[in-house]
CSV table of C-alpha atoms in Angstrom, one decimal:
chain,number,residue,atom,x,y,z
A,24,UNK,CA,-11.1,10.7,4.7
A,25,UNK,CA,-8.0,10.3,2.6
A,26,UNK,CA,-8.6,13.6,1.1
A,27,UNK,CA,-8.1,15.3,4.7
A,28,UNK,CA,-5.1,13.6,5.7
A,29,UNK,CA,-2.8,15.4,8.4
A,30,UNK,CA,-0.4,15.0,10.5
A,31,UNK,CA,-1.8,14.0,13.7
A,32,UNK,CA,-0.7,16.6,16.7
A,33,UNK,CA,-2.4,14.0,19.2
A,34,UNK,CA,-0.5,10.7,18.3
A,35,UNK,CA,3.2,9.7,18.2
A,36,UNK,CA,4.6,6.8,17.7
A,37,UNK,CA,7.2,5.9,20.3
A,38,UNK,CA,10.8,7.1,19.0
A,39,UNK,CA,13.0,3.7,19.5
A,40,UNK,CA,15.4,4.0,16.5
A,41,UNK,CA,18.6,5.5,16.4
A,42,UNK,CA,18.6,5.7,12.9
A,43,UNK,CA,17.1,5.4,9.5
A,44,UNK,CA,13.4,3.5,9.5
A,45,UNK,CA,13.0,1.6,5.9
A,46,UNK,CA,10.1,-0.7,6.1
A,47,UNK,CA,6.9,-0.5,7.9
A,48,UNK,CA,3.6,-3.2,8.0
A,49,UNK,CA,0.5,-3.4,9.9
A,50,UNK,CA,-1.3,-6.9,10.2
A,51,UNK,CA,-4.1,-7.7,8.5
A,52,UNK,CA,-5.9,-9.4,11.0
A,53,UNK,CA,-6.6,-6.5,13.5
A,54,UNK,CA,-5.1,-3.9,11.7
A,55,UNK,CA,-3.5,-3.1,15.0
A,56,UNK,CA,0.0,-4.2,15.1
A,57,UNK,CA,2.7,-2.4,13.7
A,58,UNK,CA,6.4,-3.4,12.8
A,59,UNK,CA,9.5,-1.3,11.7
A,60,UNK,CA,12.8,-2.4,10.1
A,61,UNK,CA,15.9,0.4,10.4
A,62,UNK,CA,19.3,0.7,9.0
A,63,UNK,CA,20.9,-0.5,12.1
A,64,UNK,CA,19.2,-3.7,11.6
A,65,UNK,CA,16.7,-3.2,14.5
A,66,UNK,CA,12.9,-3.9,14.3
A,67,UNK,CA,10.8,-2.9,16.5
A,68,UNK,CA,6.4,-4.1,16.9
A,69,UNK,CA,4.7,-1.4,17.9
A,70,UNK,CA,0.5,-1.4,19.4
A,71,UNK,CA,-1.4,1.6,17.7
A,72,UNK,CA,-4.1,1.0,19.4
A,73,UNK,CA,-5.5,4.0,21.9
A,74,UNK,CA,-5.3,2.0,25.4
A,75,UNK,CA,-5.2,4.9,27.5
A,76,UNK,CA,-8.4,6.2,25.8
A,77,UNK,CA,-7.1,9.9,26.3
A,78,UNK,CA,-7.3,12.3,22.8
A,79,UNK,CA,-3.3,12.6,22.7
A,80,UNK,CA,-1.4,9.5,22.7
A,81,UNK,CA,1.9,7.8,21.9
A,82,UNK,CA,1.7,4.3,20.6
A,83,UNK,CA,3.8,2.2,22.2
A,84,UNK,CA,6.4,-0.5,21.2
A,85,UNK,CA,6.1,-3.8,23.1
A,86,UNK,CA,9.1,-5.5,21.9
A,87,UNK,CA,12.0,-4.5,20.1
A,88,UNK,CA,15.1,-7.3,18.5
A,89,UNK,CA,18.0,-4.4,19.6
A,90,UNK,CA,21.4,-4.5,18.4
A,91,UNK,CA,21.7,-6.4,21.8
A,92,UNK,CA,19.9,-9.4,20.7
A,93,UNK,CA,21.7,-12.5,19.8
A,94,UNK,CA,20.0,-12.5,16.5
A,95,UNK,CA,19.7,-9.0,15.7
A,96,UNK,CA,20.2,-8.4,11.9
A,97,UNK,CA,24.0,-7.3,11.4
A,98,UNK,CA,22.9,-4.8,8.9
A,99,UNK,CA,20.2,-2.9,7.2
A,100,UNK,CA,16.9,-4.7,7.8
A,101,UNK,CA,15.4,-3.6,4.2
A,102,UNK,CA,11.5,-5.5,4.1
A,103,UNK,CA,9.8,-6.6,7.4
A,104,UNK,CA,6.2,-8.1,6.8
A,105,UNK,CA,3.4,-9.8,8.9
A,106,UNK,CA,2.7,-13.5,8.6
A,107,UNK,CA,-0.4,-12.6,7.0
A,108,UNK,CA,-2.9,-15.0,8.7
A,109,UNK,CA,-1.6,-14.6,12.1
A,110,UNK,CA,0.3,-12.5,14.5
A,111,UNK,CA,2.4,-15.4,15.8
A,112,UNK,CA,5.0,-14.7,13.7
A,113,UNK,CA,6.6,-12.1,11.3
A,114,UNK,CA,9.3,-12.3,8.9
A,115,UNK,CA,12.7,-10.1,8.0
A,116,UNK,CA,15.3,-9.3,5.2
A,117,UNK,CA,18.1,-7.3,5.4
A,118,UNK,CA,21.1,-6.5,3.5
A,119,UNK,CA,23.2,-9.2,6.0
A,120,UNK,CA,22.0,-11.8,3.1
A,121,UNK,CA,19.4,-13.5,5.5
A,122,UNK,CA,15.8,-13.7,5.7
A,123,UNK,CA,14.3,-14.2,9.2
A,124,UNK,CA,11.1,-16.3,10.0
A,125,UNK,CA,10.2,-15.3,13.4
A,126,UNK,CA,8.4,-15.9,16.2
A,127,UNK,CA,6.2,-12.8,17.8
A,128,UNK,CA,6.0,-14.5,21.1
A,129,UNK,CA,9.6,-15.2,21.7
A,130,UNK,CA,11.3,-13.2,19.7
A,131,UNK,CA,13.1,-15.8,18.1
A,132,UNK,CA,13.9,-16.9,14.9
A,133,UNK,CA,11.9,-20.2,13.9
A,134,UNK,CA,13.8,-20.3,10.7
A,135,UNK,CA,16.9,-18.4,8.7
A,136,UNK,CA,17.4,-18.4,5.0
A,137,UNK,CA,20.9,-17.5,4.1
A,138,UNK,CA,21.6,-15.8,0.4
A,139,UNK,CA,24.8,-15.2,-1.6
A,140,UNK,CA,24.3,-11.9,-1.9
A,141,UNK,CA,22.2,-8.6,-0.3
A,142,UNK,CA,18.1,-8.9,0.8
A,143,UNK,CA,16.6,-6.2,-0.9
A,144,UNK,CA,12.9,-7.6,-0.8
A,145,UNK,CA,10.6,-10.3,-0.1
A,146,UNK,CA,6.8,-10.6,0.3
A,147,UNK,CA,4.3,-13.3,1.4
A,148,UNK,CA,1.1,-14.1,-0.1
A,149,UNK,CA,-2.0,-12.4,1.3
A,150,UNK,CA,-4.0,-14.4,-0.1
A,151,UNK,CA,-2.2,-17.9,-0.6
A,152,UNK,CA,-4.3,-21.4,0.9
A,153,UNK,CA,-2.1,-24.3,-1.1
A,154,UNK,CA,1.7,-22.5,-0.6
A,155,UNK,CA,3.8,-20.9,1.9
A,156,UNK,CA,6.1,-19.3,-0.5
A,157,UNK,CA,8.0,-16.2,0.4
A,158,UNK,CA,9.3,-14.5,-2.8
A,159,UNK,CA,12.9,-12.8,-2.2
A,160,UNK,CA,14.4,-10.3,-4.2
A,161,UNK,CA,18.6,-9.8,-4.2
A,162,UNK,CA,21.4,-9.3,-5.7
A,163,UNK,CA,21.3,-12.2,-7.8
A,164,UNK,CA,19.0,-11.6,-10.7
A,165,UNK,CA,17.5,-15.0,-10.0
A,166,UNK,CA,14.2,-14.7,-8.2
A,167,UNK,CA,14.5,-17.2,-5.2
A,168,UNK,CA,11.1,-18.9,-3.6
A,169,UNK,CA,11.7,-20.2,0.1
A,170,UNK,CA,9.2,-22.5,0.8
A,171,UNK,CA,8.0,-21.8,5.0
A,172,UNK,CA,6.9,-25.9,5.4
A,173,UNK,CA,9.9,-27.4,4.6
A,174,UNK,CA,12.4,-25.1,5.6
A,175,UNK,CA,14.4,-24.9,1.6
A,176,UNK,CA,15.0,-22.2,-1.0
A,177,UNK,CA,15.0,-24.6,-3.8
A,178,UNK,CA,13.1,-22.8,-6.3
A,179,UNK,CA,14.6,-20.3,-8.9
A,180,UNK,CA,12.5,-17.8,-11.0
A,181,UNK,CA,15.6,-17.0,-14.0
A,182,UNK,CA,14.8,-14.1,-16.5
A,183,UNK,CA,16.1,-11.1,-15.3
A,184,UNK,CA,19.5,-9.8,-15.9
A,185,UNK,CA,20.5,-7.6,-13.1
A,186,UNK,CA,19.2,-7.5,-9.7
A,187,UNK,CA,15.6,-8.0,-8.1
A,188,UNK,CA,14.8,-5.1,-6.1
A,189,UNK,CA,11.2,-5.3,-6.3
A,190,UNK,CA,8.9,-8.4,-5.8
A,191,UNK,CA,5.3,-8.9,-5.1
A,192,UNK,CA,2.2,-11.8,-4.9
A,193,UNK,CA,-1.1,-10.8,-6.7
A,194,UNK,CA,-3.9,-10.1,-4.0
A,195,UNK,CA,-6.1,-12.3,-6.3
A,196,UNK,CA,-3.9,-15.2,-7.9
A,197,UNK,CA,-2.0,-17.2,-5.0
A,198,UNK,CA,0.5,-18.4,-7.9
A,199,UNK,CA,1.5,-14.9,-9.8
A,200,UNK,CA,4.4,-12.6,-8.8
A,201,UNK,CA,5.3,-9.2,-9.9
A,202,UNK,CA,9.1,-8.5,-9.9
A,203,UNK,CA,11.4,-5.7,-10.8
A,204,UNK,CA,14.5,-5.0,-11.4
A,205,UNK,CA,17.6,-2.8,-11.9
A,206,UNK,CA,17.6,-4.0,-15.8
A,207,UNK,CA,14.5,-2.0,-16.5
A,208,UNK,CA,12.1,-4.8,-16.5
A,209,UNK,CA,9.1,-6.2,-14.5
A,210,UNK,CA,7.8,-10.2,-15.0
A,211,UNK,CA,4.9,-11.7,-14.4
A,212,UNK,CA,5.6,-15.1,-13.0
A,213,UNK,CA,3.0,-18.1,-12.6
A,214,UNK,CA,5.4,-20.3,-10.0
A,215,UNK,CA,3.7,-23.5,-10.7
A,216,UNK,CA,5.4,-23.4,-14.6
A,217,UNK,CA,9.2,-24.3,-14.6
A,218,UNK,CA,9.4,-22.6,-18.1
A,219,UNK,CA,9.8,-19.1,-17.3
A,220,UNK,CA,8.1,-16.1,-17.0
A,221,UNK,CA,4.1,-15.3,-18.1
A,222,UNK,CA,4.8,-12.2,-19.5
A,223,UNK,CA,7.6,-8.8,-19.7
A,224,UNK,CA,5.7,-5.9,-18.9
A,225,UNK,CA,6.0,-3.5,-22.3
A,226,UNK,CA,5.7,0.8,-22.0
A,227,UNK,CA,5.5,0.7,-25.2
A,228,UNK,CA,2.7,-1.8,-25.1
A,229,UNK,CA,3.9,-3.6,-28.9
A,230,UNK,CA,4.1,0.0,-30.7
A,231,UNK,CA,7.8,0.5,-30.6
A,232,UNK,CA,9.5,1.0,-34.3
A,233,UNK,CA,9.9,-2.8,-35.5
A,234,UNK,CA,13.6,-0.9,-36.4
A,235,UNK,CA,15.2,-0.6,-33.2
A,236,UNK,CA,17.8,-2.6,-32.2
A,237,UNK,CA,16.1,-3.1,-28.8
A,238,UNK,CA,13.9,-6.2,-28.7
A,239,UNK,CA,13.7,-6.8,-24.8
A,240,UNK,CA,10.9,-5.2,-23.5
A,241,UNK,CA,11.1,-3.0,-20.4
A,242,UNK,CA,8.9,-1.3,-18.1
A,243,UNK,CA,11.0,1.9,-17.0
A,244,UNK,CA,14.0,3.7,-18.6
A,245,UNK,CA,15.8,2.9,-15.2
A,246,UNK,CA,15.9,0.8,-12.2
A,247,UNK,CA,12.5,-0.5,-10.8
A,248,UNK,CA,12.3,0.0,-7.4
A,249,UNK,CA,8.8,-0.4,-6.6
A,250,UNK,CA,5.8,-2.9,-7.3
A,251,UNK,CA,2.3,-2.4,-5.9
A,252,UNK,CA,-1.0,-4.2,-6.7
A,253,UNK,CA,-4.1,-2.2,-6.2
A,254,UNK,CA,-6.3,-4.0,-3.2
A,255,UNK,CA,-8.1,-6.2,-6.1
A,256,UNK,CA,-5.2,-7.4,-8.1
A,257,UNK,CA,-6.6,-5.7,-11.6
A,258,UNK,CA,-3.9,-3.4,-11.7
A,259,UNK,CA,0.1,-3.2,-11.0
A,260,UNK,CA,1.8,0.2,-9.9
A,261,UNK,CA,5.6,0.3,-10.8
A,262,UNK,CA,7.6,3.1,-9.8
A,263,UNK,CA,11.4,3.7,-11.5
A,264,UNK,CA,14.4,5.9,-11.0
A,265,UNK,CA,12.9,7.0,-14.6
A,266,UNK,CA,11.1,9.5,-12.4
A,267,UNK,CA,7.9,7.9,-13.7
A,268,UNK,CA,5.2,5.5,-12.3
A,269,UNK,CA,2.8,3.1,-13.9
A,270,UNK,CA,-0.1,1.5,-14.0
A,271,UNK,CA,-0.9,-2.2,-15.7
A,272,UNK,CA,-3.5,-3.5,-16.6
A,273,UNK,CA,-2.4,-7.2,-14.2
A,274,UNK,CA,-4.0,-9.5,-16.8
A,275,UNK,CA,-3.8,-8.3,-20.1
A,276,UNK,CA,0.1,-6.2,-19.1
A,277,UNK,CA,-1.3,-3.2,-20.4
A,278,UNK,CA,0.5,-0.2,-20.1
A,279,UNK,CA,-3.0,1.8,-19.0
A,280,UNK,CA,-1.0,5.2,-19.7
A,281,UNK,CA,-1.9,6.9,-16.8
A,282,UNK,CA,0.4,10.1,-16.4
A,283,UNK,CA,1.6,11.1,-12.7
A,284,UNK,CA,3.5,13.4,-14.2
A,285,UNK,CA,7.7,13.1,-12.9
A,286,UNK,CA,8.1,11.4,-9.6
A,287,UNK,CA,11.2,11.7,-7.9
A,288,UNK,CA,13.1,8.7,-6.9
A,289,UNK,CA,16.3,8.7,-6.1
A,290,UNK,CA,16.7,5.5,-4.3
A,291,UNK,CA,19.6,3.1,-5.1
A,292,UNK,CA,17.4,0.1,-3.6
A,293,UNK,CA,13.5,-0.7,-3.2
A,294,UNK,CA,11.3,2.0,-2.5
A,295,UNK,CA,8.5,0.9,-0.4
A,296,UNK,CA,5.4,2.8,-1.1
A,297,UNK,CA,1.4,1.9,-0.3
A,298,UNK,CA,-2.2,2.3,-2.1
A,299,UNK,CA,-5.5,2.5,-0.2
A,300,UNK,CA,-7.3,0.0,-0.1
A,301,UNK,CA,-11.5,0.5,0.5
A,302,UNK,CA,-11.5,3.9,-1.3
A,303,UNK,CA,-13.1,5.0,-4.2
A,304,UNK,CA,-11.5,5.8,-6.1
A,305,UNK,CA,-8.2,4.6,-4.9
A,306,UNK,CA,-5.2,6.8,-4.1
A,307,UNK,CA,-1.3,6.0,-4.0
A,308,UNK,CA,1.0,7.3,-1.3
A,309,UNK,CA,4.8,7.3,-2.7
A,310,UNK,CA,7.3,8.8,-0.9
A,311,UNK,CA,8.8,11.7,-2.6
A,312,UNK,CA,12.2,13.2,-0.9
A,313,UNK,CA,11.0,14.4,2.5
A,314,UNK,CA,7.3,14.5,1.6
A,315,UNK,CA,4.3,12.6,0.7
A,316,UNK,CA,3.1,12.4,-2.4
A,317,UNK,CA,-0.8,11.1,-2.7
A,318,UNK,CA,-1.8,10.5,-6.4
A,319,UNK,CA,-5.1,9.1,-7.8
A,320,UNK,CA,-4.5,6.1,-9.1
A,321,UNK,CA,-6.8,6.0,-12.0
A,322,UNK,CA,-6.7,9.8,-13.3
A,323,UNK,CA,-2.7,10.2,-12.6
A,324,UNK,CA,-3.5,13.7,-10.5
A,325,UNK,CA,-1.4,14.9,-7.9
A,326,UNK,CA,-3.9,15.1,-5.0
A,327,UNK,CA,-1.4,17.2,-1.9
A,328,UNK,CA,2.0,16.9,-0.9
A,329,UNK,CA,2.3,15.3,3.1
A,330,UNK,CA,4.9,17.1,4.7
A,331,UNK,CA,6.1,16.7,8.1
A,332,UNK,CA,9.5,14.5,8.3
A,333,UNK,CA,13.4,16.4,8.2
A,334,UNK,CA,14.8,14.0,6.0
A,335,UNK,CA,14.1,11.4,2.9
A,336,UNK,CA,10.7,9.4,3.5
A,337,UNK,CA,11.8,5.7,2.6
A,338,UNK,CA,8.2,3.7,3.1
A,339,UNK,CA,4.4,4.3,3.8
A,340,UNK,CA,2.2,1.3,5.3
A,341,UNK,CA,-1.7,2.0,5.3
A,342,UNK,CA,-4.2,1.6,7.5
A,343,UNK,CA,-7.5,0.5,5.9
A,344,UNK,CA,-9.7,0.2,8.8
A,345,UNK,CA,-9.3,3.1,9.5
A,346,UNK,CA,-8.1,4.9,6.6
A,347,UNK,CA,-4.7,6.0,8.3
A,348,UNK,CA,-1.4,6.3,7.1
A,349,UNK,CA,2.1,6.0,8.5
A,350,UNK,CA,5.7,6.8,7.1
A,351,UNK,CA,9.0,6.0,8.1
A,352,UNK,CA,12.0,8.1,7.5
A,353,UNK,CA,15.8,8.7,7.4
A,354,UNK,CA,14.8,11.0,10.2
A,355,UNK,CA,14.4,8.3,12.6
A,356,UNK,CA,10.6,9.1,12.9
A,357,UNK,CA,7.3,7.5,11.9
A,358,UNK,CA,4.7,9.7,11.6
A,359,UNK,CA,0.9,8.8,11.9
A,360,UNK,CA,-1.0,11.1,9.3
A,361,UNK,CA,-5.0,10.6,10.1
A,362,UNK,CA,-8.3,12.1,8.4
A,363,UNK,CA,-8.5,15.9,10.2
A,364,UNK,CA,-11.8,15.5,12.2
A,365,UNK,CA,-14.5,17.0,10.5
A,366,UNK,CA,-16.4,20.3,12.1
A,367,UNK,CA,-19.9,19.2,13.6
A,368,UNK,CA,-22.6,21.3,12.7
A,369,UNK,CA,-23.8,22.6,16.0
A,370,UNK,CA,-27.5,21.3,17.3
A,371,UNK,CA,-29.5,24.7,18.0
A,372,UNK,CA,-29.0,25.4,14.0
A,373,UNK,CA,-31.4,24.3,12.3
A,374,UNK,CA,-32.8,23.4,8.7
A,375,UNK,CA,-35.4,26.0,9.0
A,376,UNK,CA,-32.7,29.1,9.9
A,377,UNK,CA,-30.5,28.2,7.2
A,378,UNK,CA,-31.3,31.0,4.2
A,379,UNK,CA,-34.2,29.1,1.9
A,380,UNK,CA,-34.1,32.0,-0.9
A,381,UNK,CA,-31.8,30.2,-3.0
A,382,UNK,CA,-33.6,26.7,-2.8
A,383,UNK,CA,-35.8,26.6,-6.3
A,384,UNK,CA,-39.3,26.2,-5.5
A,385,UNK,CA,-39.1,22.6,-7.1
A,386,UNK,CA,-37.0,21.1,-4.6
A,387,UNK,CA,-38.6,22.5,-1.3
A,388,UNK,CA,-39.9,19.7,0.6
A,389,UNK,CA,-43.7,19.6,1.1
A,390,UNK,CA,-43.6,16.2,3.0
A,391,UNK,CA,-45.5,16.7,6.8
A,392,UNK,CA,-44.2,14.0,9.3
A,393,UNK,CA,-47.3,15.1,11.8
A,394,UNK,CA,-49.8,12.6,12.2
A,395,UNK,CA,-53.2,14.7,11.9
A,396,UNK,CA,-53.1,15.4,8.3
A,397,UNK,CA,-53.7,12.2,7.4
């Protein structure tokens, strides 16, 4: 099904932004419920499902926080993301320096974390039972953890040396994070140990000349922009303004030299990109100037190219219940891109009028269903 991804003629999404869309999630729970984050600091839930049960359909947005609502974000909303047990309430970042706990059934925030400097990221646990810890990337090239029960940002991850654009929870471990920054690097973190980080993440994976100068190890020759874990935690995607992606090995940090060949990034903050999750193999959807791009994840091979949107693609959200994807854009769209419905094979053609010649005589089926022969 991921394989015949198109752009879908019969669905829109309701147009509500006026400008730039950078950040995109669909609930877990149902799968059903989708929210967008714009440059203009409006977010928007939208309902995918099909409630008018026609073949061409728009999905509708239920409730938007407009640049008329008292606690609208005052700029760029960068990261929205699902509460990811429940639909009650979502959370936002934006470069206004806050991050927004709010509730989906008022529309109001239940909680505001204030920052010295811009939001560029943040991400919940999906999997998390014994902490409500939202990681929060910034400026700052401290990694803060706001804890959702008691309302404080107490706790500093320190490593890094420039900012955190990038940050993500492990699907399997509820105490490991993944972050990434501007200096080139991407840490492992287990948030229960004070000391400092688990591991740096190595390219080089220990080979570099014992010569050079440079002892710190890094991940990209550039910013890192984007972290993804594949749906089972055993691997880590990265994605730098190197032009290059890779793939980790999450518990040994093993670069698993998996060539995508150059990817372009040009994005001067995080680049929100998605992998399947339920396929086999797995496939990665990175946005790639206007387009698409869907690699295999384990051979590095440029699968297709989506194109559809005017302008730079910043994120892609799956779908995995249905194997969907959607992207947001500096064009003010989002796009739903579904498998292409296969042909059926009409009824009145059967087995028997299909050319036999070429069937070798070893393989023709000489099983009767008819009782009598027994």
């Amino acid at each position: 099904r991921v394989l015949s991804l198109e752009l879908n003629k019969d669905r829109d999404v309701e147009r509500i932004h006026g400008s730039g869309i950078n950040t995109l999630d669909i609930e877990p729970v149902e799968g059903r419920y989708m929210l967008s984050g714009g440059s203009d600091g409006v977010i928007v839930l939208y309902d995918l499902e099909n409630l008018s049960r026609k073949p061409s359909y728009t999905c509708k947005a239920l409730f938007t926080v407009g640049r008329s609502h008292p606690d609208v974000h005052k700029f760029s909303v960068e990261t929205v993301q699902w509460y990811p047990h429940d639909t009650g309430m979502f959370t936002s970042s934006s470069f206004d320096k806050t991050l927004k706990i709010w509730d989906t059934n008022t529309l109001q925030p239940a909680d505001i974390f204030h920052f010295e400097g811009t939001v560029y990221s943040h991400h919940m646990s999906p999997v998390a039972t014994k902490h409500c810890l939202i990681a929060v990337g910034t400026k700052s090239p401290k990694v803060q953890l706001c804890d959702l029960k008691s309302g404080s940002s107490s706790h500093i991850l320190q490593g890094h040396r420039q900012e955190v654009l990038a940050v993500s929870w492990s699907p399997r471990h509820e105490y490991i994070l993944a972050t990434g920054s501007a200096d080139g690097t991407v840490k492992l973190w287990d948030v229960r140990r004070a000391s400092g980080c688990l591991s740096t993440l190595d390219q080089h994976n220990g080979e570099k000349s014992k010569a050079s100068s440079e002892a710190a190890n890094t991940a990209h020759n550039g910013r890192v922009n984007g972290l993804c874990y594949t749906n089972d935690g055993l691997h880590l995607l990265t994605i730098g303004t190197d032009e290059r992606m890779r793939l980790w090995n999450s518990s040994t940090g093993e670069n698993t030299l998996v060539n995508y060949g150059k990817v372009c990034n040009e994005s001067r903050k995080g680049l929100k990109f998605a992998i399947s999750c339920g396929c086999n193999p797995e496939f990665a959807f990175v946005p790639y100037g206007s387009t698409i791009a869907v690699y295999a994840v384990f051979t590095g091979e440029l699968i297709t190219m989506l194109r559809g949107h005017y302008s730079t693609v910043n994120c892609c959200v799956f779908q995995p219940h249905f194997q969907e994807l959607y992207s947001g854009s500096k064009d003010c769209n989002i796009l739903a891109w579904i498998p292409a419905p296969r042909e059926p094979v009409p009824d009145d053609i059967s087995e028997k009028s299909l050319p036999q010649q070429h069937l070798n005589p070893a393989y023709e089926d000489a099983w009767s269903s008819s009782d009598d022969e027994g």
